[in-house]
Short mmCIF file of C-alpha atoms and ligand atoms in Angstrom, two decimals:
data_model
loop_
_atom_site.label_atom_id
_atom_site.label_comp_id
_atom_site.label_asym_id
_atom_site.label_seq_id
_atom_site.Cartn_x
_atom_site.Cartn_y
_atom_site.Cartn_z
CA MET A 1 20.39 -3.68 -0.22
CA ILE A 2 20.10 0.01 -0.86
CA LEU A 3 19.34 1.02 2.75
CA SER A 4 19.93 -0.77 6.05
CA ALA A 5 19.09 0.13 9.61
CA ARG A 6 20.71 -1.69 12.54
CA GLY A 7 19.43 -1.24 16.08
CA VAL A 8 18.09 2.27 15.50
CA VAL A 9 17.06 4.00 18.73
CA ARG A 10 15.60 7.48 19.10
CA SER A 11 13.99 9.16 22.10
CA TYR A 12 12.47 12.57 22.75
CA GLY A 13 13.72 13.38 26.22
CA PRO A 14 12.60 10.48 28.43
CA THR A 15 10.09 9.18 25.82
CA PRO A 16 11.49 6.39 23.66
CA ALA A 17 9.94 6.66 20.17
CA VAL A 18 12.03 4.04 18.32
CA ARG A 19 13.53 1.21 20.38
CA GLY A 20 16.09 -0.71 18.33
CA VAL A 21 14.81 -1.20 14.79
CA THR A 22 16.69 -3.36 12.29
CA LEU A 23 15.51 -3.51 8.69
CA ASP A 24 16.74 -3.64 5.09
CA VAL A 25 15.32 -2.06 1.96
CA ALA A 26 16.16 -3.69 -1.36
CA GLU A 27 16.84 -1.77 -4.58
CA GLY A 28 13.48 -0.86 -6.15
CA GLU A 29 11.45 -2.32 -3.30
CA ILE A 30 8.23 -0.75 -1.98
CA LEU A 31 8.32 -1.29 1.78
CA ALA A 32 5.39 -0.30 3.98
CA VAL A 33 5.90 0.38 7.69
CA THR A 34 2.56 0.25 9.46
CA GLY A 35 1.37 0.48 13.04
CA PRO A 36 -0.96 2.42 15.31
CA SER A 37 -0.70 6.15 15.92
CA GLY A 38 2.27 7.07 18.09
CA CYS A 39 4.17 3.79 17.55
CA GLY A 40 7.18 5.67 16.14
CA LYS A 41 6.66 5.42 12.37
CA SER A 42 7.45 9.04 11.55
CA THR A 43 10.44 9.09 13.87
CA LEU A 44 11.83 5.93 12.24
CA LEU A 45 11.27 7.37 8.76
CA HIS A 46 13.02 10.61 9.74
CA CYS A 47 16.01 8.60 11.02
CA LEU A 48 16.16 6.56 7.80
CA ALA A 49 15.91 9.67 5.61
CA GLY A 50 18.62 11.50 7.55
CA ILE A 51 16.22 14.23 8.68
CA ILE A 52 17.08 13.49 12.31
CA ARG A 53 19.92 11.48 13.81
CA PRO A 54 19.30 8.32 15.82
CA ASP A 55 20.59 8.28 19.42
CA ALA A 56 22.08 4.84 18.75
CA GLY A 57 22.30 2.35 15.92
CA GLU A 58 23.34 2.64 12.29
CA VAL A 59 21.66 3.76 9.07
CA THR A 60 23.60 2.84 5.95
CA TYR A 61 22.79 3.99 2.41
CA ARG A 62 25.00 2.23 -0.15
CA ASP A 63 28.09 1.93 2.09
CA GLN A 64 27.59 5.43 3.51
CA ARG A 65 26.76 5.83 7.19
CA VAL A 66 23.89 8.34 7.13
CA ASP A 67 23.80 8.49 10.95
CA LEU A 68 27.40 9.72 11.04
CA MET A 69 27.04 12.36 8.31
CA SER A 70 27.07 16.08 9.01
CA GLU A 71 23.85 18.03 8.61
CA ALA A 72 25.19 19.44 5.31
CA ALA A 73 26.01 15.99 3.92
CA ARG A 74 22.59 14.65 4.91
CA SER A 75 20.79 17.56 3.31
CA ARG A 76 22.88 17.04 0.14
CA LEU A 77 21.78 13.40 0.12
CA ARG A 78 18.15 14.49 0.46
CA ARG A 79 18.55 16.82 -2.51
CA THR A 80 20.03 14.10 -4.74
CA GLU A 81 19.66 10.42 -3.87
CA PHE A 82 16.65 10.68 -1.53
CA GLY A 83 13.14 11.99 -2.20
CA VAL A 84 10.61 12.90 0.49
CA LEU A 85 6.84 13.04 0.35
CA PHE A 86 4.68 14.05 3.31
CA GLN A 87 1.00 13.97 4.19
CA PHE A 88 0.52 17.52 3.05
CA GLY A 89 2.42 18.20 -0.13
CA GLN A 90 4.12 21.25 1.34
CA LEU A 91 4.14 22.97 -2.01
CA VAL A 92 5.25 26.59 -2.16
CA ALA A 93 1.94 28.51 -2.39
CA GLU A 94 3.36 31.37 -4.48
CA LEU A 95 4.80 29.10 -7.19
CA THR A 96 3.02 27.26 -9.99
CA ALA A 97 3.05 23.45 -10.14
CA ALA A 98 5.83 23.50 -12.76
CA GLU A 99 7.89 25.93 -10.67
CA ASN A 100 7.41 23.81 -7.55
CA VAL A 101 8.59 20.67 -9.33
CA ALA A 102 11.53 22.48 -10.97
CA LEU A 103 12.72 23.82 -7.60
CA PRO A 104 14.83 20.82 -6.46
CA LEU A 105 16.62 20.83 -9.82
CA LEU A 106 17.29 24.58 -9.68
CA LEU A 107 18.70 24.13 -6.16
CA ALA A 108 20.95 21.37 -7.52
CA GLY A 109 22.29 23.74 -10.18
CA THR A 110 20.29 22.66 -13.26
CA GLY A 111 19.60 25.47 -15.75
CA ARG A 112 16.14 27.04 -15.87
CA ARG A 113 15.07 25.67 -19.23
CA ALA A 114 16.20 22.09 -18.54
CA ALA A 115 14.57 22.23 -15.09
CA ARG A 116 11.24 23.33 -16.58
CA THR A 117 11.38 20.62 -19.27
CA ALA A 118 12.03 17.93 -16.64
CA ALA A 119 9.31 19.36 -14.37
CA LEU A 120 6.74 19.18 -17.18
CA ALA A 121 7.76 15.58 -17.98
CA TRP A 122 7.32 14.56 -14.31
CA LEU A 123 3.99 16.37 -14.00
CA ASP A 124 2.89 14.39 -17.04
CA ARG A 125 4.06 11.09 -15.50
CA ALA A 126 2.17 11.99 -12.31
CA GLY A 127 -0.97 12.61 -14.40
CA VAL A 128 -1.21 16.35 -13.70
CA ALA A 129 0.30 18.00 -16.79
CA ASP A 130 -2.88 20.09 -17.05
CA VAL A 131 -2.19 22.03 -13.82
CA ALA A 132 1.42 22.95 -14.73
CA ASP A 133 0.74 26.69 -14.63
CA GLN A 134 -1.65 26.72 -11.67
CA ARG A 135 -0.78 27.55 -8.09
CA PRO A 136 -1.52 25.06 -5.27
CA GLY A 137 -4.54 27.10 -4.08
CA GLN A 138 -6.24 26.45 -7.42
CA MET A 139 -5.77 22.67 -7.27
CA SER A 140 -7.62 19.80 -5.55
CA GLY A 141 -5.90 17.94 -2.71
CA GLY A 142 -5.25 14.98 -5.01
CA GLN A 143 -3.69 17.21 -7.66
CA GLN A 144 -1.49 18.89 -5.06
CA GLN A 145 -0.28 15.53 -3.80
CA ARG A 146 0.53 14.40 -7.36
CA VAL A 147 2.51 17.59 -7.89
CA ALA A 148 4.34 16.87 -4.60
CA MET A 149 5.00 13.37 -5.90
CA ALA A 150 6.45 14.78 -9.15
CA ARG A 151 8.63 17.08 -7.05
CA ALA A 152 9.85 14.13 -4.94
CA LEU A 153 10.77 12.20 -8.10
CA VAL A 154 12.15 14.93 -10.38
CA THR A 155 15.73 14.50 -9.14
CA GLU A 156 15.37 10.76 -9.91
CA PRO A 157 16.18 9.67 -6.36
CA ARG A 158 17.07 6.05 -5.62
CA ILE A 159 14.75 5.98 -2.63
CA VAL A 160 11.63 7.92 -1.69
CA PHE A 161 10.50 8.32 1.93
CA ALA A 162 6.75 8.84 2.15
CA ASP A 163 4.97 9.67 5.43
CA GLU A 164 1.19 9.11 5.18
CA PRO A 165 1.27 10.44 1.60
CA THR A 166 -2.47 9.96 1.15
CA GLY A 167 -3.51 10.82 4.72
CA ALA A 168 -5.18 14.06 3.71
CA LEU A 169 -7.05 12.65 0.69
CA ASP A 170 -10.36 10.85 0.27
CA THR A 171 -10.23 7.15 -0.57
CA LEU A 172 -10.46 7.45 -4.33
CA ALA A 173 -7.94 10.28 -4.70
CA GLY A 174 -5.63 8.46 -2.25
CA GLU A 175 -5.80 5.23 -4.23
CA GLN A 176 -5.02 7.07 -7.47
CA VAL A 177 -2.03 8.93 -6.05
CA LEU A 178 -0.67 5.76 -4.49
CA GLY A 179 -1.24 3.66 -7.61
CA GLN A 180 0.68 6.24 -9.62
CA LEU A 181 3.53 6.41 -7.09
CA VAL A 182 3.92 2.63 -7.08
CA ARG A 183 3.78 2.42 -10.89
CA VAL A 184 6.36 5.16 -11.43
CA ALA A 185 8.62 3.78 -8.67
CA HIS A 186 8.57 0.31 -10.21
CA GLU A 187 9.25 1.71 -13.70
CA HIS A 188 12.26 3.65 -12.47
CA ARG A 189 13.37 1.02 -9.96
CA THR A 190 13.08 3.58 -7.20
CA ALA A 191 12.73 2.13 -3.70
CA VAL A 192 9.94 3.55 -1.54
CA VAL A 193 9.65 3.44 2.25
CA LEU A 194 6.01 4.17 2.96
CA VAL A 195 4.80 4.91 6.48
CA THR A 196 1.07 4.61 7.14
CA HIS A 197 -1.51 3.53 9.71
CA GLU A 198 -3.90 2.49 6.93
CA ALA A 199 -3.85 -1.22 6.06
CA ARG A 200 -5.34 -0.41 2.65
CA VAL A 201 -2.34 1.75 1.77
CA ALA A 202 0.11 -0.97 2.82
CA GLY A 203 -1.61 -3.27 0.30
CA HIS A 204 0.24 -1.38 -2.46
CA ALA A 205 3.64 -2.37 -1.06
CA ASP A 206 5.82 -5.39 -1.86
CA ARG A 207 6.42 -6.04 1.84
CA GLU A 208 5.02 -4.79 5.13
CA LEU A 209 6.69 -4.31 8.51
CA VAL A 210 4.58 -3.73 11.60
CA LEU A 211 5.88 -1.36 14.27
CA ARG A 212 4.49 -1.45 17.80
CA ASP A 213 5.75 0.74 20.65
CA GLY A 214 8.84 1.60 18.66
CA ALA A 215 9.85 -1.99 17.85
CA LEU A 216 9.18 -4.32 14.94
CA ASP A 217 6.77 -7.19 15.45
CA ASP A 218 9.25 -9.76 14.14
CA SER A 219 12.88 -10.07 13.14
CA GLY A 220 12.51 -7.35 10.54
CA LEU A 221 11.95 -9.69 7.61
CA GLY A 222 8.37 -8.53 7.34
CA ILE A 223 5.34 -9.90 5.60
CA ALA A 224 5.40 -10.30 1.84
CA VAL A 225 2.25 -8.65 0.57
CA PRO A 226 0.44 -11.32 -1.44
CA THR A 227 0.98 -10.77 -5.17
CA GLY A 228 -2.06 -9.39 -6.88
CA ARG A 229 -2.89 -7.00 -4.04
CA HIS A 230 -0.82 -4.36 -5.73
CA GLY A 231 -1.59 -5.39 -9.28
CA ARG A 232 1.68 -6.90 -10.42
N1 LIG B 301 9.08 16.26 18.47
C1 LIG B 301 8.67 15.44 19.44
N2 LIG B 301 8.86 15.75 20.74
C2 LIG B 301 8.46 14.93 21.73
N3 LIG B 301 7.88 13.73 21.54
C3 LIG B 301 7.66 13.36 20.26
C4 LIG B 301 8.05 14.17 19.16
N4 LIG B 301 7.71 13.53 18.01
C5 LIG B 301 7.15 12.36 18.39
N5 LIG B 301 7.12 12.25 19.74
C6 LIG B 301 6.62 11.09 20.50
O1 LIG B 301 7.28 9.92 20.03
C7 LIG B 301 6.39 8.83 19.86
C8 LIG B 301 6.37 8.36 18.42
O2 LIG B 301 5.87 9.39 17.57
P1 LIG B 301 5.82 9.26 15.98
O3 LIG B 301 5.27 10.55 15.45
O4 LIG B 301 7.11 8.81 15.48
O5 LIG B 301 4.75 8.10 15.79
P2 LIG B 301 3.82 7.76 14.55
O6 LIG B 301 3.63 6.30 14.58
O7 LIG B 301 4.37 8.36 13.31
O8 LIG B 301 2.48 8.48 14.93
P3 LIG B 301 1.34 9.10 13.99
O9 LIG B 301 0.84 8.00 13.11
O10 LIG B 301 0.31 9.59 14.97
O11 LIG B 301 1.99 10.22 13.22
C9 LIG B 301 5.04 9.33 20.38
O12 LIG B 301 4.93 8.95 21.73
C10 LIG B 301 5.14 10.84 20.24
O13 LIG B 301 4.32 11.47 21.18
#
């Protein structure tokens, strides 16, 4: 297992959002967490990715207790071992695609030239090499999300946390972005935790967990997505 959660609980004031979730993510696995709006998917993902701390329970990434780490240690983890991808790419509007993708490497201390070379390679893998020198405002939503995907993967994280990554795209663009994410993740043996309310999106995963009112439907083993649904 690359990531484990045990009895994760998180509330916002009196409102419980996640009520004791236990799950495991295997190395290289694409795990979908689905459920209706407001069931706690984003909150769970934020706990797993170390963006917020659970009120109770444990989150362990390769023998390291993420829930016990300082803010600085968690943000270091997110710059190196973890990648994050949100519904809106959150690209920096003033920077070109290549500059956006190079940014995490520059922050990690990589030299400018090496960072640009890696950024171009990842834009190519994401199928958007042609927009390398364009700014987000000049790109389609699908292109922006592919650039965001390249940026999430450029540091070669071991696990990517994706929150409704195709939520802002039309069906075709969404399918293409997701297909590419799954292909690249499998090639690089990167695990992906994918949160979505769309059943169609979950069809790309290896396994699906259903969250309702902040708790998993079953013991946390989940449903194996039938082979063939995601083209492997
Ligand atoms: N920052 C916050 N402050 C207060 N309550 C919050 C906050 N974020 C989420 N909640 C509440 O926690 C519960 C779970 O929200 P969460 O966003 O995790 O669910 P979700 O399944 O991701 O929903 P959606 O699919 O609509 O994004 C909801 O009742 C929500 O209103």
